[in-house]
CSV table of C-alpha atoms and ligand atoms in Angstrom, one decimal:
chain,number,residue,atom,x,y,z
A,1,MET,CA,0.0,0.0,0.0
A,2,ALA,CA,1.3,3.5,-0.9
A,3,ALA,CA,2.2,5.7,2.1
A,4,ARG,CA,-0.5,8.1,3.2
A,5,LYS,CA,1.3,11.4,3.5
A,6,LEU,CA,0.1,13.9,6.1
A,7,LEU,CA,1.4,17.4,6.9
A,8,LEU,CA,0.7,18.4,10.5
A,9,LEU,CA,0.5,22.2,11.1
A,10,PRO,CA,-0.1,22.7,14.9
A,11,GLY,CA,0.2,26.5,14.7
A,12,ASP,CA,-0.3,28.7,17.8
A,13,GLY,CA,-2.0,28.8,21.2
A,14,ILE,CA,-3.9,25.6,22.0
A,15,GLY,CA,-3.0,24.3,18.4
A,16,PRO,CA,0.0,22.2,19.5
A,17,GLU,CA,-1.9,20.9,22.6
A,18,VAL,CA,-4.9,19.6,20.5
A,19,MET,CA,-2.6,18.4,17.7
A,20,ALA,CA,-0.7,16.2,20.3
A,21,GLU,CA,-3.8,14.2,20.8
A,22,VAL,CA,-4.2,13.6,17.0
A,23,LYS,CA,-0.6,12.4,16.9
A,24,LYS,CA,-1.5,9.6,19.3
A,25,LEU,CA,-4.3,8.6,16.9
A,26,VAL,CA,-1.8,8.5,14.1
A,27,VAL,CA,0.4,6.2,16.1
A,28,TRP,CA,-2.5,4.0,17.0
A,29,PHE,CA,-3.7,3.7,13.4
A,30,ASN,CA,-0.2,3.0,12.2
A,31,ALA,CA,0.1,0.1,14.6
A,32,ARG,CA,-2.9,-1.3,12.7
A,33,GLY,CA,-1.1,-0.8,9.4
A,34,ALA,CA,-2.6,2.5,8.2
A,35,GLY,CA,0.8,3.7,6.8
A,36,PHE,CA,0.5,7.4,7.7
A,37,GLU,CA,3.8,9.3,7.1
A,38,CYS,CA,3.8,12.6,8.9
A,39,GLU,CA,5.7,15.7,8.3
A,40,GLU,CA,5.3,18.7,10.6
A,41,ASP,CA,5.9,22.4,10.0
A,42,LEU,CA,5.3,25.9,11.4
A,43,VAL,CA,2.3,28.0,10.5
A,44,GLY,CA,0.8,31.3,11.8
A,45,GLY,CA,2.5,33.2,14.5
A,46,ALA,CA,5.0,30.4,15.1
A,47,ALA,CA,6.1,30.6,11.4
A,48,HIS,CA,6.1,34.4,11.6
A,49,ASP,CA,8.6,34.3,14.5
A,50,HIS,CA,10.8,31.9,12.7
A,51,HIS,CA,10.6,32.9,9.0
A,52,GLY,CA,9.0,36.4,9.1
A,53,LYS,CA,5.9,35.2,7.3
A,54,ALA,CA,2.9,33.1,8.2
A,55,ILE,CA,3.9,30.0,6.2
A,56,SER,CA,7.3,29.3,4.6
A,57,GLU,CA,7.8,28.1,1.0
A,58,ALA,CA,9.2,24.8,2.3
A,59,ALA,CA,5.9,24.2,4.3
A,60,MET,CA,3.8,25.1,1.2
A,61,LYS,CA,5.8,22.6,-0.8
A,62,LYS,CA,5.1,19.9,1.8
A,63,ALA,CA,1.4,20.9,1.7
A,64,HIS,CA,1.3,20.4,-2.0
A,65,GLU,CA,2.9,17.0,-1.7
A,66,ALA,CA,0.8,15.8,1.1
A,67,ASP,CA,-2.4,13.7,0.7
A,68,ALA,CA,-3.9,15.7,3.5
A,69,VAL,CA,-3.0,18.7,5.7
A,70,ILE,CA,-4.1,18.7,9.3
A,71,PHE,CA,-4.2,22.2,10.6
A,72,ALA,CA,-4.9,23.2,14.2
A,73,ALA,CA,-5.1,27.0,14.8
A,74,VAL,CA,-3.2,30.2,14.4
A,75,GLY,CA,-3.1,33.7,15.9
A,76,GLY,CA,-2.9,35.4,19.3
A,77,PRO,CA,-2.4,38.8,20.8
A,78,LYS,CA,1.4,38.5,20.4
A,79,TRP,CA,0.9,39.0,16.6
A,80,ASP,CA,-1.9,41.6,16.7
A,81,ASN,CA,0.2,44.3,15.4
A,82,VAL,CA,2.3,42.6,12.7
A,83,HIS,CA,2.0,43.7,9.1
A,84,TYR,CA,-1.3,42.6,7.5
A,85,ASP,CA,0.4,40.6,4.8
A,86,VAL,CA,2.3,38.4,7.3
A,87,ARG,CA,-0.4,38.1,10.0
A,88,PRO,CA,-0.9,34.5,11.3
A,89,GLU,CA,-4.2,34.1,9.4
A,90,ALA,CA,-2.4,34.7,6.1
A,91,GLY,CA,-0.9,31.2,6.4
A,92,LEU,CA,-4.3,29.6,6.4
A,93,LEU,CA,-5.6,31.8,3.5
A,94,ARG,CA,-2.5,31.0,1.5
A,95,LEU,CA,-3.0,27.3,2.0
A,96,ARG,CA,-6.7,27.5,1.0
A,97,LYS,CA,-5.9,29.6,-2.1
A,98,ASP,CA,-2.8,27.7,-3.3
A,99,LEU,CA,-4.3,24.3,-2.8
A,100,GLY,CA,-7.5,25.4,-4.5
A,101,LEU,CA,-9.7,24.4,-1.6
A,102,PHE,CA,-13.1,25.6,-2.9
A,103,ALA,CA,-15.4,23.4,-0.9
A,104,ASN,CA,-15.7,23.8,2.9
A,105,LEU,CA,-17.5,21.0,4.7
A,106,ARG,CA,-18.9,21.7,8.2
A,107,PRO,CA,-20.8,18.9,9.8
A,108,ALA,CA,-23.2,19.8,12.6
A,109,ILE,CA,-23.5,16.6,14.7
A,110,CYS,CA,-25.2,16.6,18.0
A,111,TYR,CA,-24.0,13.9,20.4
A,112,PRO,CA,-26.9,12.7,22.5
A,113,ALA,CA,-24.9,13.2,25.7
A,114,LEU,CA,-24.6,16.9,24.8
A,115,ALA,CA,-28.1,17.6,23.5
A,116,ASP,CA,-29.0,19.6,26.7
A,117,ALA,CA,-26.1,22.0,26.0
A,118,SER,CA,-27.8,23.2,22.8
A,119,SER,CA,-29.7,26.4,22.7
A,120,LEU,CA,-32.6,24.4,21.2
A,121,LYS,CA,-34.8,21.8,22.9
A,122,ARG,CA,-33.3,18.3,23.2
A,123,GLU,CA,-35.9,16.7,20.9
A,124,LEU,CA,-35.0,19.1,18.1
A,125,VAL,CA,-31.2,18.4,18.1
A,126,ASP,CA,-30.7,15.0,19.7
A,127,GLY,CA,-29.1,12.8,17.0
A,128,LEU,CA,-28.7,15.8,14.6
A,129,ASP,CA,-26.4,15.0,11.7
A,130,ILE,CA,-26.3,17.6,8.9
A,131,LEU,CA,-23.5,18.7,6.6
A,132,ILE,CA,-23.1,22.2,5.3
A,133,VAL,CA,-21.1,22.5,2.1
A,134,ARG,CA,-20.0,26.1,1.6
A,135,GLU,CA,-18.4,27.5,-1.5
A,136,LEU,CA,-15.1,28.9,-0.2
A,137,THR,CA,-13.1,30.7,-2.9
A,138,GLY,CA,-15.6,32.8,-4.8
A,139,GLY,CA,-18.6,35.1,-4.2
A,140,VAL,CA,-18.7,38.5,-2.5
A,141,TYR,CA,-15.6,38.0,-0.4
A,142,PHE,CA,-13.4,38.0,-3.5
A,143,GLY,CA,-15.4,39.7,-6.2
A,144,GLU,CA,-14.1,43.0,-7.8
A,145,PRO,CA,-14.7,45.9,-7.6
A,146,LYS,CA,-14.3,46.0,-3.9
A,147,SER,CA,-13.7,49.4,-2.6
A,148,ILE,CA,-14.6,52.4,-0.4
A,149,SER,CA,-14.5,55.7,-2.3
A,150,ASP,CA,-15.0,59.2,-1.1
A,151,LEU,CA,-18.0,61.0,-2.6
A,152,GLY,CA,-17.3,64.3,-0.9
A,153,ASP,CA,-19.7,66.1,1.5
A,154,GLY,CA,-18.8,63.6,4.2
A,155,GLN,CA,-20.3,60.7,2.1
A,156,LYS,CA,-18.5,57.6,1.2
A,157,ARG,CA,-19.5,54.6,-1.0
A,158,ALA,CA,-18.6,51.0,-0.2
A,159,ILE,CA,-18.8,48.3,-2.9
A,160,ASP,CA,-18.6,44.6,-2.6
A,161,THR,CA,-19.3,42.5,-5.7
A,162,GLN,CA,-20.9,39.1,-5.7
A,163,ILE,CA,-19.7,37.0,-8.7
A,164,TYR,CA,-20.3,33.4,-9.6
A,165,ASP,CA,-19.4,31.6,-12.8
A,166,THR,CA,-21.1,28.4,-14.0
A,167,PHE,CA,-18.0,26.2,-13.3
A,168,GLU,CA,-17.8,27.4,-9.7
A,169,ILE,CA,-21.4,26.4,-9.0
A,170,GLU,CA,-21.1,23.2,-10.9
A,171,ARG,CA,-18.1,22.0,-8.9
A,172,ILE,CA,-19.5,22.8,-5.5
A,173,ALA,CA,-22.8,21.2,-6.5
A,174,ARG,CA,-21.0,18.0,-7.4
A,175,VAL,CA,-19.2,17.9,-4.1
A,176,ALA,CA,-22.6,18.2,-2.3
A,177,PHE,CA,-24.3,15.6,-4.4
A,178,ASP,CA,-21.4,13.2,-4.1
A,179,LEU,CA,-21.4,13.6,-0.3
A,180,ALA,CA,-25.2,13.2,-0.2
A,181,ARG,CA,-24.8,9.8,-2.0
A,182,THR,CA,-22.7,8.6,1.0
A,183,ARG,CA,-25.3,9.9,3.5
A,184,GLY,CA,-29.0,10.5,3.4
A,185,LYS,CA,-29.1,11.2,-0.4
A,186,ARG,CA,-30.8,14.6,0.1
A,187,VAL,CA,-29.4,18.0,-0.9
A,188,THR,CA,-30.9,21.4,-0.1
A,189,SER,CA,-29.5,24.3,-2.1
A,190,MET,CA,-29.8,27.7,-0.6
A,191,GLU,CA,-29.5,31.1,-2.4
A,192,LYS,CA,-31.6,34.3,-2.8
A,193,ARG,CA,-32.8,34.1,-6.4
A,194,ASN,CA,-35.7,36.4,-5.5
A,195,VAL,CA,-33.3,39.3,-5.2
A,196,MET,CA,-29.9,38.3,-6.5
A,197,LYS,CA,-28.8,37.4,-10.1
A,198,THR,CA,-26.1,35.1,-8.6
A,199,GLY,CA,-29.0,33.3,-6.9
A,200,VAL,CA,-30.8,32.9,-10.2
A,201,LEU,CA,-27.7,31.4,-11.8
A,202,TRP,CA,-27.0,29.3,-8.7
A,203,HIS,CA,-30.5,27.8,-8.8
A,204,GLU,CA,-30.3,27.1,-12.5
A,205,VAL,CA,-26.9,25.5,-12.5
A,206,VAL,CA,-27.6,23.3,-9.4
A,207,ASN,CA,-30.8,22.1,-11.1
A,208,HIS,CA,-28.9,21.4,-14.3
A,209,VAL,CA,-26.1,19.4,-12.6
A,210,HIS,CA,-28.8,17.5,-10.7
A,211,ARG,CA,-30.8,16.5,-13.7
A,212,ARG,CA,-27.7,15.6,-15.8
A,213,GLU,CA,-25.7,13.6,-13.2
A,214,TYR,CA,-27.5,13.0,-9.9
A,215,ALA,CA,-31.1,12.1,-10.5
A,216,ASP,CA,-30.8,9.5,-7.7
A,217,VAL,CA,-30.3,12.3,-5.1
A,218,ALA,CA,-33.3,14.3,-3.9
A,219,LEU,CA,-32.8,18.0,-4.4
A,220,ALA,CA,-34.8,20.8,-2.7
A,221,HIS,CA,-34.3,24.6,-2.9
A,222,MET,CA,-34.7,27.1,-0.2
A,223,LEU,CA,-34.2,30.8,0.0
A,224,ALA,CA,-31.2,31.3,2.3
A,225,ASP,CA,-33.2,33.5,4.8
A,226,ALA,CA,-35.9,30.8,5.0
A,227,GLY,CA,-33.2,28.2,5.3
A,228,GLY,CA,-31.7,30.0,8.3
A,229,MET,CA,-35.1,30.0,9.9
A,230,GLN,CA,-35.6,26.3,9.2
A,231,LEU,CA,-32.2,25.5,10.6
A,232,VAL,CA,-33.3,26.7,14.0
A,233,ARG,CA,-36.9,25.6,13.7
A,234,GLU,CA,-36.5,22.0,12.6
A,235,PRO,CA,-32.8,21.3,11.9
A,236,LYS,CA,-33.2,17.5,11.5
A,237,GLN,CA,-35.1,18.0,8.2
A,238,PHE,CA,-31.7,18.6,6.4
A,239,ASP,CA,-29.1,16.2,5.2
A,240,VAL,CA,-26.6,18.1,3.0
A,241,ILE,CA,-27.0,21.9,2.5
A,242,VAL,CA,-25.1,23.5,-0.3
A,243,THR,CA,-24.7,27.3,-0.5
A,244,ASP,CA,-22.4,30.1,-1.5
A,245,ASN,CA,-19.5,31.7,0.4
A,246,LEU,CA,-21.4,34.4,2.3
A,247,PHE,CA,-24.6,32.4,3.1
A,248,GLY,CA,-22.4,29.4,4.0
A,249,ASP,CA,-20.4,31.5,6.4
A,250,LEU,CA,-23.6,32.6,8.3
A,251,LEU,CA,-25.5,29.4,8.1
A,252,SER,CA,-22.7,27.1,9.2
A,253,ASP,CA,-22.2,29.3,12.3
A,254,VAL,CA,-25.9,29.0,13.0
A,255,ALA,CA,-25.8,25.3,12.6
A,256,ALA,CA,-22.6,25.1,14.8
A,257,MET,CA,-24.4,26.6,17.7
A,258,LEU,CA,-27.1,23.9,17.6
A,259,THR,CA,-24.5,21.5,18.8
A,260,GLY,CA,-22.9,23.3,21.8
A,261,SER,CA,-19.3,24.3,22.1
A,262,LEU,CA,-16.8,25.5,19.6
A,263,GLY,CA,-14.4,22.9,21.0
A,264,MET,CA,-16.6,20.2,19.3
A,265,LEU,CA,-16.7,21.4,15.7
A,266,PRO,CA,-14.5,19.9,12.9
A,267,SER,CA,-14.3,21.0,9.3
A,268,ALA,CA,-12.7,20.0,6.0
A,269,SER,CA,-11.8,22.0,2.9
A,270,LEU,CA,-11.5,20.1,-0.3
A,271,GLY,CA,-10.1,21.0,-3.8
A,272,ALA,CA,-10.9,19.6,-7.2
A,273,PRO,CA,-10.1,15.9,-7.9
A,274,ASP,CA,-6.7,15.5,-9.7
A,275,ALA,CA,-7.3,14.6,-13.3
A,276,ARG,CA,-4.9,11.6,-13.1
A,277,THR,CA,-5.3,10.2,-9.6
A,278,GLY,CA,-8.8,11.4,-8.7
A,279,LYS,CA,-7.4,12.5,-5.3
A,280,ARG,CA,-8.5,15.8,-3.9
A,281,LYS,CA,-6.2,18.3,-2.1
A,282,ALA,CA,-7.6,18.6,1.4
A,283,LEU,CA,-7.1,20.4,4.7
A,284,TYR,CA,-8.8,19.4,7.9
A,285,GLU,CA,-9.1,21.8,10.8
A,286,PRO,CA,-11.2,22.5,13.9
A,287,VAL,CA,-13.5,25.5,13.6
A,288,HIS,CA,-12.2,27.1,16.7
A,289,GLY,CA,-9.2,29.4,16.9
A,290,SER,CA,-6.0,29.4,19.0
A,291,ALA,CA,-7.9,30.2,22.2
A,292,PRO,CA,-5.1,32.3,23.8
A,293,ASP,CA,-7.2,32.6,27.0
A,294,ILE,CA,-6.7,29.0,27.8
A,295,ALA,CA,-3.4,28.2,25.9
A,296,GLY,CA,-0.8,26.3,27.9
A,297,LYS,CA,-3.3,25.3,30.7
A,298,GLY,CA,-4.0,21.8,29.4
A,299,VAL,CA,-7.7,22.4,29.4
A,300,ALA,CA,-8.5,22.8,25.7
A,301,ASN,CA,-11.1,20.4,24.3
A,302,PRO,CA,-9.3,18.2,21.6
A,303,ILE,CA,-12.6,16.8,20.2
A,304,ALA,CA,-12.9,19.3,17.3
A,305,MET,CA,-9.3,18.4,16.3
A,306,ILE,CA,-9.9,14.7,16.7
A,307,ALA,CA,-13.2,14.8,14.8
A,308,SER,CA,-11.3,16.7,12.0
A,309,PHE,CA,-8.9,13.7,11.9
A,310,ALA,CA,-12.0,11.4,11.5
A,311,MET,CA,-13.2,13.6,8.6
A,312,MET,CA,-9.7,13.1,7.0
A,313,LEU,CA,-10.0,9.3,7.4
A,314,ARG,CA,-13.4,9.4,5.6
A,315,TYR,CA,-12.9,12.0,2.9
A,316,SER,CA,-9.2,11.7,2.0
A,317,PHE,CA,-8.6,8.0,2.5
A,318,ALA,CA,-12.1,6.4,2.3
A,319,MET,CA,-11.4,4.8,5.7
A,320,VAL,CA,-15.1,5.1,6.5
A,321,GLU,CA,-15.3,2.4,9.1
A,322,ASP,CA,-12.3,3.8,10.9
A,323,ALA,CA,-13.8,7.3,10.8
A,324,THR,CA,-17.0,6.0,12.3
A,325,LEU,CA,-15.0,4.2,15.0
A,326,VAL,CA,-13.3,7.5,16.0
A,327,GLU,CA,-16.7,9.3,16.1
A,328,GLN,CA,-18.2,6.4,18.1
A,329,ALA,CA,-15.3,6.6,20.5
A,330,ILE,CA,-15.9,10.4,21.0
A,331,ALA,CA,-19.6,9.6,21.7
A,332,ALA,CA,-18.7,6.9,24.1
A,333,VAL,CA,-16.4,9.1,26.2
A,334,LEU,CA,-19.2,11.7,26.4
A,335,ASP,CA,-21.7,9.1,27.3
A,336,LYS,CA,-19.5,8.2,30.3
A,337,GLY,CA,-19.8,11.7,31.5
A,338,LEU,CA,-16.2,12.8,30.8
A,339,ARG,CA,-16.0,16.4,29.8
A,340,SER,CA,-13.4,19.1,29.1
A,341,ALA,CA,-14.1,22.4,30.8
A,342,ASP,CA,-15.9,24.0,27.9
A,343,ILE,CA,-18.6,21.3,27.9
A,344,TRP,CA,-18.6,20.5,31.6
A,345,THR,CA,-21.9,20.5,33.5
A,346,THR,CA,-22.8,19.7,37.0
A,347,GLY,CA,-22.8,15.9,37.6
A,348,THR,CA,-20.1,15.2,34.9
A,349,GLN,CA,-16.4,14.8,35.4
A,350,LYS,CA,-14.1,17.5,34.3
A,351,ILE,CA,-10.9,16.3,32.6
A,352,GLY,CA,-8.0,18.0,30.7
A,353,THR,CA,-6.8,17.8,27.1
A,354,ILE,CA,-4.5,14.9,27.6
A,355,GLU,CA,-7.0,12.9,29.6
A,356,MET,CA,-9.7,13.5,26.9
A,357,GLY,CA,-7.3,12.3,24.2
A,358,ASN,CA,-6.4,9.2,26.2
A,359,ALA,CA,-10.0,8.5,27.0
A,360,ILE,CA,-11.0,8.6,23.3
A,361,LEU,CA,-8.0,6.4,22.4
A,362,ALA,CA,-9.0,3.9,25.1
A,363,GLU,CA,-12.6,3.8,23.7
A,364,LEU,CA,-11.3,3.4,20.2
A,365,ALA,CA,-9.2,0.4,21.3
A,366,ARG,CA,-12.2,-1.1,23.1
A,367,LEU,CA,-14.6,-0.6,20.1
A,368,ALA,CA,-12.0,-1.9,17.6
A,369,GLY,CA,-11.9,-5.1,19.8
B,401,NAD,P1,-11.3,31.1,19.6
B,401,NAD,O1,-12.0,30.1,18.8
B,401,NAD,O2,-9.8,30.9,19.7
B,401,NAD,O3,-11.9,31.2,21.1
B,401,NAD,C1,-13.2,31.6,21.4
B,401,NAD,C2,-13.6,31.0,22.8
B,401,NAD,O4,-13.8,29.6,22.7
B,401,NAD,C3,-12.5,31.2,23.8
B,401,NAD,O5,-13.1,31.5,25.0
B,401,NAD,C4,-11.8,29.9,23.8
B,401,NAD,O6,-11.2,29.6,25.1
B,401,NAD,C5,-12.9,28.9,23.5
B,401,NAD,N1,-12.4,27.8,22.8
B,401,NAD,C6,-12.0,27.7,21.5
B,401,NAD,N2,-11.6,26.5,21.2
B,401,NAD,C7,-11.7,25.8,22.3
B,401,NAD,C8,-11.3,24.4,22.7
B,401,NAD,N3,-10.8,23.6,21.8
B,401,NAD,N4,-11.6,24.0,23.9
B,401,NAD,C9,-12.1,24.8,24.8
B,401,NAD,N5,-12.4,26.1,24.6
B,401,NAD,C10,-12.2,26.6,23.4
B,401,NAD,O7,-11.6,32.5,18.9
B,401,NAD,P2,-11.1,34.0,19.3
B,401,NAD,O8,-10.8,34.1,20.8
B,401,NAD,O9,-12.0,34.9,18.6
B,401,NAD,O10,-9.7,34.1,18.6
B,401,NAD,C11,-8.4,33.8,19.2
B,401,NAD,C12,-7.3,33.8,18.1
B,401,NAD,O11,-7.6,32.7,17.2
B,401,NAD,C13,-7.3,35.1,17.3
B,401,NAD,O12,-6.0,35.4,17.1
B,401,NAD,C14,-8.0,34.7,16.1
B,401,NAD,O13,-7.6,35.5,15.0
B,401,NAD,C15,-7.6,33.3,15.9
B,401,NAD,N6,-8.5,32.4,15.1
B,401,NAD,C16,-7.9,31.5,14.3
B,401,NAD,C17,-8.7,30.6,13.6
B,401,NAD,C18,-8.0,29.6,12.8
B,401,NAD,O14,-6.8,29.3,13.1
B,401,NAD,N7,-8.7,28.9,11.9
B,401,NAD,C19,-10.1,30.7,13.7
B,401,NAD,C20,-10.7,31.6,14.5
B,401,NAD,C21,-9.9,32.5,15.2
């Protein structure tokens, strides 16, 4: 079997602490013959301190060569005043851009043991499992013109431009339909075709891709504002949601809060399949940042990072059973009442980052038999 090449980028703050728990999983899977080969490099503030920029060319080369990049978190007050071009976040943006990671996957899974931590009633979120697929490299965040101009008389004009071309909508739609085929076979596409031309084209192209290539998947359309409402009214009606960059940013944060803490949320960003090998470039990262307020205290929740590793098993290496095993191990630890500080409630047992990682590993070993 060819080696599975991983690039680990721990970054700043709690990044190295949560990445350490993923490294234990790599060792565990390698003992079972998974064949992961890991390289590690600096990113964010750590890279800035060492190289004067948020990611070195050598690290970028490794990222291009890797089958998957596992990224923890970057940033912190130490780098608040560095030049904009070399700020810690620039490392992540460069990775997304240079690797062509146009599809952002954010699952919102509610573990039964944590259903009471949601802002919604238990019955609305218990067992929730939805996947938001957000277009990540186009739309209003990147469209030109983008400016603020002075109109005189104390007036200014700000312009952002929302642009989508057919190919951008086609490729993100395909990602959503392909993923739906591995899940509940239902896609809901969200835009605002009632007021936006990009919404009209989005709707038309998604329909076209569906008719031509994915008739076996059920497709529904929803205006994005109504979609937001439905997400908090009856979230379990959804399987896969596909939407543009702006609406995806908002809707995935809404969905995230259905499931409790930031420390629980994984994500994946995927590129186009390689024409020769069919492999996609991919980066896996927790949704949270570097949490400078708790860095170095050993209390960070490593579950978002570990669940990101599970997404990597599923989406980069088709190790679906192993991915499910990791997710079941996380659920089992929560069922036992073990909690990191961010998800602790009265009557449960508070444990630190390392203990949480070890507990998940122990459950994994037990479940694997
Ligand atoms: P944050 O996600 O780092 O933290 C927000 C709150 O959630 C904090 O109270 C933190 O303690 C808590 N939290 C986050 N992750 C946790 C975990 N795993 N376990 C327990 N608690 C956790 O967001 P912020 O405070 O707005 O930003 C801090 C720094 O991180 C900033 O420099 C910001 O730019 C950066 N940031 C980086 C990324 C990234 O690397 N992708 C994302 C968001 C923010």
